[in-house]
Coordinates of C-alpha atoms in Angstrom, one line a residue:
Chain J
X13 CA 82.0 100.1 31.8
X14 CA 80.7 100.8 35.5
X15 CA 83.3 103.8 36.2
X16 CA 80.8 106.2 36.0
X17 CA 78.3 105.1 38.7
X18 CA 75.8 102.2 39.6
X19 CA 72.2 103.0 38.7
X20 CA 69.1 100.8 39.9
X21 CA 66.1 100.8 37.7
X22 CA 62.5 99.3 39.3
X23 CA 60.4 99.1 36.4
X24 CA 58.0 96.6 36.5
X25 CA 57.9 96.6 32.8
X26 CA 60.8 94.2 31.4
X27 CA 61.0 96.3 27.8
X28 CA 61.5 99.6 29.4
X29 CA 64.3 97.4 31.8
X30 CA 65.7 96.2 28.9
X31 CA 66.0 99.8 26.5
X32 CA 66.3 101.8 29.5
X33 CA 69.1 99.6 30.7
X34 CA 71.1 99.7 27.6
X35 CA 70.9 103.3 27.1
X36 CA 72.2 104.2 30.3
X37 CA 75.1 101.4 29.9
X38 CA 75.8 102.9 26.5
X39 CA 77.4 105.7 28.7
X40 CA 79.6 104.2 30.9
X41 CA 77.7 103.6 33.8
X42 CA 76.9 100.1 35.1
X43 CA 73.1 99.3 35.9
X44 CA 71.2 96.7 37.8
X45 CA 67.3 96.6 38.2
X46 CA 64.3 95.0 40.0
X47 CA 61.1 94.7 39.1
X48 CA 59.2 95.5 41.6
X49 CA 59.9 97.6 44.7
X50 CA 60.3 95.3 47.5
X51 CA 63.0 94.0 45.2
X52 CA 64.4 97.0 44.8
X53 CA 64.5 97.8 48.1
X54 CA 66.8 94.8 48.5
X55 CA 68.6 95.4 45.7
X56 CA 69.2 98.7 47.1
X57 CA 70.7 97.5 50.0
X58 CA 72.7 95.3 48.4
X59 CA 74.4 96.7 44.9
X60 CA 74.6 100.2 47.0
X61 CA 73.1 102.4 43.7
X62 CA 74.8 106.0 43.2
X63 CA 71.3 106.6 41.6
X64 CA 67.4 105.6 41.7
X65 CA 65.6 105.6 38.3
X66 CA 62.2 104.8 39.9
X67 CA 58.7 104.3 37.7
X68 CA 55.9 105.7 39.8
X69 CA 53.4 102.7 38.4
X70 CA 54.6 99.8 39.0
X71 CA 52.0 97.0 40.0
X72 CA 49.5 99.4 42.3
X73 CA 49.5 103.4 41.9
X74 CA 51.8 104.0 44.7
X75 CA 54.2 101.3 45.1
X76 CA 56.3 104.0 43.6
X77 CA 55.8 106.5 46.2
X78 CA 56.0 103.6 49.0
X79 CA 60.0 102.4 47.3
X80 CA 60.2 106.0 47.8
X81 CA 58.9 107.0 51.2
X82 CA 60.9 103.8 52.6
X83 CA 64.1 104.9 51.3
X84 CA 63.6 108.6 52.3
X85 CA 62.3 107.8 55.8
X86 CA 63.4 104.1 57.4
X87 CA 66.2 104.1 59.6
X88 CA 67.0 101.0 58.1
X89 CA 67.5 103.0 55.1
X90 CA 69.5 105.9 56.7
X91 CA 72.4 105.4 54.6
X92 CA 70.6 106.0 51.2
X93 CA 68.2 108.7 52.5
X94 CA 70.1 110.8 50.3
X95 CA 70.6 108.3 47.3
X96 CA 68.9 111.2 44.1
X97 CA 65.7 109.5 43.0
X98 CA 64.9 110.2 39.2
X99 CA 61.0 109.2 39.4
X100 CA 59.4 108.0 35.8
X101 CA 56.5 107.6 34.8
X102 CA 54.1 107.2 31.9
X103 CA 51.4 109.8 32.7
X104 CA 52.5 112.9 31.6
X105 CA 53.5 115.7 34.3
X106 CA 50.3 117.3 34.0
X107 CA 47.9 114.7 33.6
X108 CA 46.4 115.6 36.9
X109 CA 47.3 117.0 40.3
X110 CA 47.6 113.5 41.4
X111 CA 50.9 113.4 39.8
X112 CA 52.1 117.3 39.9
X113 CA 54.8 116.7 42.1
X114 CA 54.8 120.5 42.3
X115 CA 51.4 120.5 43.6
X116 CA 52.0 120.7 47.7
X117 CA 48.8 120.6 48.8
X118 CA 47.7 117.3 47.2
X119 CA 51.0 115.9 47.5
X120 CA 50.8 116.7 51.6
X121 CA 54.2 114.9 53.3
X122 CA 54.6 112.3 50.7
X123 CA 58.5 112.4 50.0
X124 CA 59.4 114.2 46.8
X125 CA 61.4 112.3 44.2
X126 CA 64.8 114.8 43.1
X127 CA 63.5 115.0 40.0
X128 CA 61.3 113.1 37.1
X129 CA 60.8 112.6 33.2
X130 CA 58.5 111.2 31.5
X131 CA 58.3 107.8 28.9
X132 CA 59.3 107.2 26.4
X133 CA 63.0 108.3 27.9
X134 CA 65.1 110.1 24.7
X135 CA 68.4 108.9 25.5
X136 CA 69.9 112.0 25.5
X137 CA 67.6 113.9 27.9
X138 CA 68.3 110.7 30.1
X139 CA 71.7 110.4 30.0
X140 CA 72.3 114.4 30.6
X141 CA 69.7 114.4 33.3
X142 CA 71.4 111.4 35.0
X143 CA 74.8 113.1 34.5
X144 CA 73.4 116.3 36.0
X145 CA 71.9 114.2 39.5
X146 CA 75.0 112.7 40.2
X147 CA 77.1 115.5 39.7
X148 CA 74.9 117.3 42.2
X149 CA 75.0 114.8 44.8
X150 CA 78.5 113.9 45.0
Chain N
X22 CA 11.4 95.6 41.0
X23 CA 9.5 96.9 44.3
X24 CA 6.5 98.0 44.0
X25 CA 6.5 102.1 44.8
X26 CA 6.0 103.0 47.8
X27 CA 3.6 106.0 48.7
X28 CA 3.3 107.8 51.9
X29 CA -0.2 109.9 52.8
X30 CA 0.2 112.5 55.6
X31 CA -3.4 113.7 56.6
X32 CA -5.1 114.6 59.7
X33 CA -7.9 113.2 59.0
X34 CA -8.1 109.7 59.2
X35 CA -10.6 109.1 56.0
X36 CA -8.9 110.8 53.9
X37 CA -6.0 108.8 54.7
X38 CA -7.9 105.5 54.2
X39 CA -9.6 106.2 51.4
X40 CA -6.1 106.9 49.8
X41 CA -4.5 104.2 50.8
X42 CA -7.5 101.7 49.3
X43 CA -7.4 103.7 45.6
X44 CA -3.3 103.2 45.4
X45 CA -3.3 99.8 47.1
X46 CA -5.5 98.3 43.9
X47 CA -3.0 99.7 41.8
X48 CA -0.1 97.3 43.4
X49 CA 1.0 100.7 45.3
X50 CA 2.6 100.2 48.7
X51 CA 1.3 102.9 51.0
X52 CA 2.0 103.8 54.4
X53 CA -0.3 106.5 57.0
X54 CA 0.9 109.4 58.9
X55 CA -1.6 111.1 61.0
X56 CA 0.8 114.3 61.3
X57 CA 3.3 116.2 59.7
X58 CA 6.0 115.1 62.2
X59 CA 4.8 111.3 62.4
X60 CA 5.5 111.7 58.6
X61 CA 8.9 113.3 58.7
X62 CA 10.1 110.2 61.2
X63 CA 8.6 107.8 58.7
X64 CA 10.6 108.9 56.0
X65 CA 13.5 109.0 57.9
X66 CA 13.1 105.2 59.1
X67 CA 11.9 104.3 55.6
X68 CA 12.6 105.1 51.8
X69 CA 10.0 106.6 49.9
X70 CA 9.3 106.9 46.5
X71 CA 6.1 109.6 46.5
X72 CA 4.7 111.9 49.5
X73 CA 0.9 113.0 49.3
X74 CA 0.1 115.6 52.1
X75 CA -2.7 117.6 53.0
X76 CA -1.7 121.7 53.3
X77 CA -4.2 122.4 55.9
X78 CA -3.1 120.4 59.1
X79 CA -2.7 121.3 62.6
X80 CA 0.4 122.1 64.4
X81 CA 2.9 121.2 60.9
X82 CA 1.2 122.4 58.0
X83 CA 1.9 121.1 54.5
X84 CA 3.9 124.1 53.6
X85 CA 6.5 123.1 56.2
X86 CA 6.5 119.6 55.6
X87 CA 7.1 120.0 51.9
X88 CA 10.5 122.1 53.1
X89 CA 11.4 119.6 55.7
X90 CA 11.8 116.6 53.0
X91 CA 13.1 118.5 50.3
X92 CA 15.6 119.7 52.7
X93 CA 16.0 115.8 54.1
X94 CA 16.0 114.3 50.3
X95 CA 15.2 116.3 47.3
X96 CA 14.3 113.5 45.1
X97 CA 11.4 112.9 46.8
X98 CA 8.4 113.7 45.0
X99 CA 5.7 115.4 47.0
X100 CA 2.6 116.2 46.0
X101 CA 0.2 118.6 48.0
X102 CA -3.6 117.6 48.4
X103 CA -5.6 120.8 48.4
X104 CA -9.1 122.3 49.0
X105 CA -10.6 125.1 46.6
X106 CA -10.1 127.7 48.8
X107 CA -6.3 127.2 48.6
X108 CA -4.8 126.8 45.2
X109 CA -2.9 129.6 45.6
X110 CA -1.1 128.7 48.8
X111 CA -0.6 125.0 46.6
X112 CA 1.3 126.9 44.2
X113 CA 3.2 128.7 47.1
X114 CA 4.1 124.8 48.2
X115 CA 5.2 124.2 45.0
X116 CA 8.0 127.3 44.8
X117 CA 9.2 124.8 48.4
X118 CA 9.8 121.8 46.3
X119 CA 6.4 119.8 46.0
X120 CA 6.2 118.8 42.7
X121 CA 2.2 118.5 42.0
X122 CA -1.0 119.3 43.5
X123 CA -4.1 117.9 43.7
X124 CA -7.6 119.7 44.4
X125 CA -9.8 118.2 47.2
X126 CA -12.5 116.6 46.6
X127 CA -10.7 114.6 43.8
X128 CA -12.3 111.4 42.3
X129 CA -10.0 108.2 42.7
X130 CA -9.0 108.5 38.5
X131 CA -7.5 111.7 39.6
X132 CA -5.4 110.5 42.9
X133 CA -4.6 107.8 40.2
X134 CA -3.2 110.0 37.7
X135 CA -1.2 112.6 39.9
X136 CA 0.3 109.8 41.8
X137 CA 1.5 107.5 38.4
X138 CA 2.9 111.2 37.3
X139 CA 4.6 112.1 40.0
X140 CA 6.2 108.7 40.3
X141 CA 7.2 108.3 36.9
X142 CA 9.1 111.5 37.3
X143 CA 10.6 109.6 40.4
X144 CA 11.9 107.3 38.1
X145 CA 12.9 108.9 35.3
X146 CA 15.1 110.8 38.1
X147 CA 16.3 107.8 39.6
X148 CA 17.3 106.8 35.7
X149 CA 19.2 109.6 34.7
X150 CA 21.0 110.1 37.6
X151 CA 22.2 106.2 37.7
X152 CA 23.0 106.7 33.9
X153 CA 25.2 110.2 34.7
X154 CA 26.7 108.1 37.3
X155 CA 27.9 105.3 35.2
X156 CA 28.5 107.8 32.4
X157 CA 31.2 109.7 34.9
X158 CA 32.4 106.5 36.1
X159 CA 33.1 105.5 32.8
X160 CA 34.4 108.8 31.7
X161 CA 37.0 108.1 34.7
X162 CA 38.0 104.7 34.0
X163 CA 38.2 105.6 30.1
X164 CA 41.3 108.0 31.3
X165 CA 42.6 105.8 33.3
X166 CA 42.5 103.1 30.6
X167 CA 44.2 104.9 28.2
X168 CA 47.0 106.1 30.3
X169 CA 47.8 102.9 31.3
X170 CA 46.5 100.6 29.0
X171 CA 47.5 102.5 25.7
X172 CA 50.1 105.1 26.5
X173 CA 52.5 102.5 28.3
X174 CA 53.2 99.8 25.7
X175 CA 53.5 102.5 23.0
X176 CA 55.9 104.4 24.8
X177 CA 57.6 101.0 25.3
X178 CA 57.5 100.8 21.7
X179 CA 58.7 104.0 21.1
X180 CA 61.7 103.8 23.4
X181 CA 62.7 100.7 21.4
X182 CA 62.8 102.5 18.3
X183 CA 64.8 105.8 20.6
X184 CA 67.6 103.4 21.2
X185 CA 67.6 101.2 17.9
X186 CA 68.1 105.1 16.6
X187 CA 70.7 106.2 18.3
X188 CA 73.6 104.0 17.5
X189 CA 73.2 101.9 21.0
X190 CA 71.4 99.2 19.3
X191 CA 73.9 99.0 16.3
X192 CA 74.4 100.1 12.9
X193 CA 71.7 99.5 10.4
X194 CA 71.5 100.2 6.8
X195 CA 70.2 103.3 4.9
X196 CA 66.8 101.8 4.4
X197 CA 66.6 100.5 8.4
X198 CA 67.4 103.9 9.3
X199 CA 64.8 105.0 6.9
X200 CA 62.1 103.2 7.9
X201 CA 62.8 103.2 11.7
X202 CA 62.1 107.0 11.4
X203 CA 58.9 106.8 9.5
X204 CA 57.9 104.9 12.5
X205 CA 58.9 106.8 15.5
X206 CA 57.5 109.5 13.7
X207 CA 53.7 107.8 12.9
X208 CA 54.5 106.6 17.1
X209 CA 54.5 110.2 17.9
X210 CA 51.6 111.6 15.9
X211 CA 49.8 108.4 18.0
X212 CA 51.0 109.4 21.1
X213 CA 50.6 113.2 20.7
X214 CA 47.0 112.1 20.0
X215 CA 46.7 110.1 23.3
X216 CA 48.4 112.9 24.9
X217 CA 45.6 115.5 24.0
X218 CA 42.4 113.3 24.1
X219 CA 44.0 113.0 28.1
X220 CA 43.7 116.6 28.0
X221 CA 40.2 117.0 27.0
X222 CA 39.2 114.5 29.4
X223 CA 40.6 115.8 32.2
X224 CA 39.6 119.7 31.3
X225 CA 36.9 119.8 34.6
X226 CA 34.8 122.9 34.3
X227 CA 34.2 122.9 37.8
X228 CA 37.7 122.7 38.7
X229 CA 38.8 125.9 36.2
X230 CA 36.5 127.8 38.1
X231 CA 38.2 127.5 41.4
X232 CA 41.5 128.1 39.9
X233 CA 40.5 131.5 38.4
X234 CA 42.6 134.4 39.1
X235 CA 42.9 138.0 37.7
X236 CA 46.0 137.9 35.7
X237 CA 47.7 140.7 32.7
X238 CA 47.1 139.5 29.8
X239 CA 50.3 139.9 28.3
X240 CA 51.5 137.6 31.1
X241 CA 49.6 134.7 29.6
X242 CA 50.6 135.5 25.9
X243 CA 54.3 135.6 27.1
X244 CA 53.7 132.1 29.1
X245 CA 52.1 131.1 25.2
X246 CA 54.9 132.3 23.3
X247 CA 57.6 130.8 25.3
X248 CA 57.3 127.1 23.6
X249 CA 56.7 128.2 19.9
X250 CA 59.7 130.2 19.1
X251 CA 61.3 127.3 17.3
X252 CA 58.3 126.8 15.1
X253 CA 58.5 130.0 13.9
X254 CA 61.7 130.7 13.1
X255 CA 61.6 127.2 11.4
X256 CA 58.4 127.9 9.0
X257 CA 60.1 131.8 8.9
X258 CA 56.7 133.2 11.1
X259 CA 56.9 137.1 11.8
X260 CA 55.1 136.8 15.5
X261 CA 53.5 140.7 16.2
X262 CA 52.2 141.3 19.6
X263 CA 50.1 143.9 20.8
X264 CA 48.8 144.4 23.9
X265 CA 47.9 147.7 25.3
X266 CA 49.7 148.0 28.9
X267 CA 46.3 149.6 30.0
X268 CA 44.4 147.1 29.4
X269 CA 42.2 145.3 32.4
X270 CA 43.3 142.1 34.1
X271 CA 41.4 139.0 33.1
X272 CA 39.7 135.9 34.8
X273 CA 42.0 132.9 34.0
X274 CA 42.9 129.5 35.0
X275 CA 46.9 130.7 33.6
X276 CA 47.7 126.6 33.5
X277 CA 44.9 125.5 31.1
X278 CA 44.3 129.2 29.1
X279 CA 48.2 128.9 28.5
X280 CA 46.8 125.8 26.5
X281 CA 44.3 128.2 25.0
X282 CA 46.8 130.5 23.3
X283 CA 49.3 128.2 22.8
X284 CA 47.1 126.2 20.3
X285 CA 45.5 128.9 18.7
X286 CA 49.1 130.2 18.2
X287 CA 50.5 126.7 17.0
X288 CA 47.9 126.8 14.6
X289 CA 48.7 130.1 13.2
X290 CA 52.3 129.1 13.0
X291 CA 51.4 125.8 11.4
X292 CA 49.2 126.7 9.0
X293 CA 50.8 129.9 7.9
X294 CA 52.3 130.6 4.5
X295 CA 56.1 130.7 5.1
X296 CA 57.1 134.4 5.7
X297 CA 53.7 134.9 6.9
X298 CA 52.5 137.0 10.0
X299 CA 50.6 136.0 13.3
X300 CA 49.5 139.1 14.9
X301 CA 48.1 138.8 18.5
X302 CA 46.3 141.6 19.5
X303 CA 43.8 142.8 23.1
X304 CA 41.2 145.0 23.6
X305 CA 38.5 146.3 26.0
X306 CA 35.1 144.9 24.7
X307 CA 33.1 146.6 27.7
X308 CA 33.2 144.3 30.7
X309 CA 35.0 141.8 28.7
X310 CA 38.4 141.6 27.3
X311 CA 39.1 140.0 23.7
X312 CA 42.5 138.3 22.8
X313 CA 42.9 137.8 18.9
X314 CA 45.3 135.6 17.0
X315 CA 45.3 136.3 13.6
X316 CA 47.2 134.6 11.0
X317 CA 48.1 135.2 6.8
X318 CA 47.7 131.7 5.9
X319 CA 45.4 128.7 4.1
X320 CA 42.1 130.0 5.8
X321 CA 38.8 127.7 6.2
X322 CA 36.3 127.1 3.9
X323 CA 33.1 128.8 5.4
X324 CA 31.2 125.6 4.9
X325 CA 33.9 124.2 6.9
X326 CA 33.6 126.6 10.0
X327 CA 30.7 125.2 11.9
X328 CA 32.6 122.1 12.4
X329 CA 36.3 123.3 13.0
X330 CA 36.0 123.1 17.4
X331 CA 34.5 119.7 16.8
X332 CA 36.3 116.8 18.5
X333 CA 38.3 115.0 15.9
X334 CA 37.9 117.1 12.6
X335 CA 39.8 117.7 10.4
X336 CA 39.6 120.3 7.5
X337 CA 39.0 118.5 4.2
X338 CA 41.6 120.7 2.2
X339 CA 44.7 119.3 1.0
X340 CA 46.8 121.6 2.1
X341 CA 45.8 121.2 5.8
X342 CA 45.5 117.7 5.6
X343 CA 49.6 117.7 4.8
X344 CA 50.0 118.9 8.1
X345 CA 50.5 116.5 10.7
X346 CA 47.6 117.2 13.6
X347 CA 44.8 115.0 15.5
X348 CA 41.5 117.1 15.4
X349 CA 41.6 117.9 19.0
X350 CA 43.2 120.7 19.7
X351 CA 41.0 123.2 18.9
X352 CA 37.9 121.8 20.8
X353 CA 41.0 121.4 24.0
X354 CA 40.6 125.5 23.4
X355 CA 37.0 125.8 23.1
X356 CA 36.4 123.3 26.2
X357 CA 38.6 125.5 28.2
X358 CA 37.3 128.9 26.9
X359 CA 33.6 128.2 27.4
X360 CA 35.0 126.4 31.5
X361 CA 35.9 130.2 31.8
X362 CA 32.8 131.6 30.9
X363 CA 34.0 133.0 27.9
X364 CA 33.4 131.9 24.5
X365 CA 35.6 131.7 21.0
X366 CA 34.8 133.6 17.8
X367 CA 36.7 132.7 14.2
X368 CA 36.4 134.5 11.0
X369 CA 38.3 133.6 8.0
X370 CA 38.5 133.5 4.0
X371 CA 40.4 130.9 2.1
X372 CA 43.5 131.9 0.9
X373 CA 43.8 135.3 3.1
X374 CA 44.1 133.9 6.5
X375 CA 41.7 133.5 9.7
X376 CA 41.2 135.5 13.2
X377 CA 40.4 133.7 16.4
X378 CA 39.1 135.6 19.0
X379 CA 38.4 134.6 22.5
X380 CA 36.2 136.5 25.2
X381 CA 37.1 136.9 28.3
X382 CA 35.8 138.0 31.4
X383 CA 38.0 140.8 33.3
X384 CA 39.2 140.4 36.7
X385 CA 37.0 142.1 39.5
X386 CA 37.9 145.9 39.9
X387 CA 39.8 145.7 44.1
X388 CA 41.7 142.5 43.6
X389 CA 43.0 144.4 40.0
X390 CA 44.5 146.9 41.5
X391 CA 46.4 144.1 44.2
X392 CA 47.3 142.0 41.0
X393 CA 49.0 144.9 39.5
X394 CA 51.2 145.8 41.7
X395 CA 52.1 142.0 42.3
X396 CA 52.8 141.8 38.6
X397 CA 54.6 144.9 37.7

């Protein structure tokens, strides 16, 4: 295991950690996780990720979007402005404009995650999506 | 509570006294204005419930000051003290807002009763508007609650069951497997349930309105037909479209009437006979346009109709009942149809199939022509 790539998962919900994690280990790659995004923000720093798999709820509404601007944006960050961010969330995609990433104008400058499913994850859509990122970015 | 407070805008001092004895007895709190203007700043410094003002004053007369505070705060009741002579020019107040009048000379019984009318109305106002406010507050948080609350730990579940499934977890035996599916599948008729009570809550007629835009109808039936091709090739479904290329635009919202036809569509897949038809026909309907799904399947009950756009119902026949669905979808389409200003017919016969049709308004005439041309 852990040829593939390193994926972090922030989840602040320890059974989607713990199923997420094995599916995406099931295929090769190695994982490690925090649970909330000032941890992952260390994490990041330190375990170097190829990948993000980011839930946009964790703790308040937009701790999410904050992991996610901070990465994008600090300069103390610069070397994973470009790490593909895979957003999740439980809200369905068109719950409400709040979380249309497509949406522009409510959105405004807010960073835009590369892409983003929904939970429950189906192991294969996850594991071809993640495939598909980190082909892209490399 | 505080007791009500009442103010009395006269120009004659008198009158205003007199007033202010009458309402004062009946545990009213009452303030004086000599003028129209001396009023208007008092009810800017100060809440009040009720305003009783005289029509005939100098410089500001009644007329004007009945504008000014429903202009300044509508829910202020106003009632217009009158002579004789002017009942008509009272009723003329009352097209600006005031909500009563009262004919001088009036005995202090009458005062009495206008006043107590005018400010139960004030409460009743004050009631319903606090209750629509929770009510929407509570509508809010409900969504909220079940996104988070409910959705989360059953997609939690659910994801359990996704990898115990998929060989990640390990082997199990026949019986596991068995069973593991029976639940990921009563898990998904749950969340698919969560799913479109989210969508009913957040359907905003307000908000459809501003998203309305003149669009071809066979646009939105393609946009329907795009996610159902699986169903009916599964259940053997003949799909027949026909839509005349001259007919006009409509006035959609294309997100949410995608919803429209795509449920009505579902439904004529789903409750088809297999190697059954769903025919989906426009026409012209003078300044409307109707869209009809029709299908050759189990029908409903007449009895039955009245109820079938009801939140949560279900048709009692057996035959429906086999088929997995929540009891939503269908007031989803009639939520959204009516947000447009349209509205949703159905006729049917047991056995022989049922026809939905849905009226819609058709896009204004210049921005057609635009729209056209965008969409050709």
């Amino acid at each position: 295991m852990g040829n593939k790539g390193k994926i972090l998962i922030v989840d602040d919900d320890p059974d989607f950690l713990k199923t997420t994690k094995l599916i995406i280990e099931s295929d090769g790659y190695e994982v490690v996780t925090a649970s909330d995004g000032k941890q992952g923000l260390g994490v990041v720093k330190q375990s170097k990720p190829d990948l993000v798999l980011l839930d946009v709820m964790m703790e308040t509404l937009f701790e999410g979007f904050s992991f996610l601007g901070t990465l994008r944006t600090d300069p103390g960050f610069a070397d994973y402005s470009t790490t593909p961010i895979l957003m999740i969330s439980s809200v369905r995609q068109d719950t409400g404009s709040r979380f249309s990433f497509s949406d522009e104008e409510d959105m405004g400058d807010v960073p835009q995650p590369d892409d983003y499913m929904d939970k429950p994850l189906k192991p294969k859509e996850l594991l071809e999506k993640l495939a598909a990122m980190i082909r892209k970015s490399s | 509570m505080d007791p009500p407070k009442v103010l009395v805008i006269d120009d004659e001092e008198i009158a205003r006294i007199s007033c202010q004895r009458v309402l004062k007895r009946e545990g009213i709190e009452v303030t004086l204005a000599g003028s129209g203007r001396e009023g208007l700043d008092i009810l800017m410094r100060e809440r009040h419930d009720l305003v009783l003002v005289d029509l005939k004053m100098p410089e500001m007369d009644g007329v004007e000051v009945a504008r000014r505070i429903r202009d300044y705060d509508p829910n202020i009741v106003t009632i217009i003290i009158t002579g004789y002579a002017t009942i008509e020019s009272a009723v003329a107040v009352m097209k600006e807002g005031a909500y009563d009048y009262l004919p001088k000379p009036f005995t202090p019984d009458e005062l009495i009763i206008v006043v107590r009318r005018g400010l139960e109305k004030r409460r009743l106002d004050q009631e319903s508007r606090a209750l629509r406010e929770e009510k929407e507050a509570m509508e809010r948080n409900f969504i909220t609650m079940v996104t988070h609350q409910l959705r989360s730990p059953l997609a939690a579940i659910y994801q359990y069951i996704e990898v115990l499934l998929s060989d990640i977890g390990g082997e199990r035996s026949g019986m596991q497997q068995e069973m593991l599916e029976r639940i990921r599948e009563r898990l998904n008729g749950l969340l698919e349930l969560i799913n479109d009570w989210l969508d009913l809550s957040r359907i905003q007629a307000g908000e459809i309105v501003h998203r309305l835009q003149s669009v071809p109808m066979s646009q939105c039936v393609d946009a329907a037909l795009a996610g159902l091709e699986l169903a009916a090739q599964e259940k053997q479904v003949k799909i027949i479209t026909n839509i005349p290329s001259d007919l006009p635009l409509v006035q959609v919202d294309p997100d949410t009437f995608r919803e429209v036809l795509s449920n009505l569509i579902a439904n004529a897949i789903k409750y088809n006979r297999p190697q059954g038809e769903v025919y989906i026909r426009a026409l012209e309907d003078g300044d409307r346009v109707v869209v009809e799904v029709e299908d050759t399947g189990l029908g409903v009950d007449d009895k039955e109709i009245p109820f079938i756009f009801d939140q949560f119902y279900r048709s009692k026949a057996k035959e429906i009942r086999e088929q997995q669905g929540t009891g939503v979808g269908l007031a989803i389409v009639q939520k959204i149809v009516r947000a447009h200003g349209g509205k949703i017919e159905v006729r049917s016969e047991r056995g022989k199939g049922s026809t939905f049709s849905v009226y819609l308004n058709r896009g204004p005439g210049a921005k057609t022509v635009d729209n056209a041309q965008r969409f050709a």
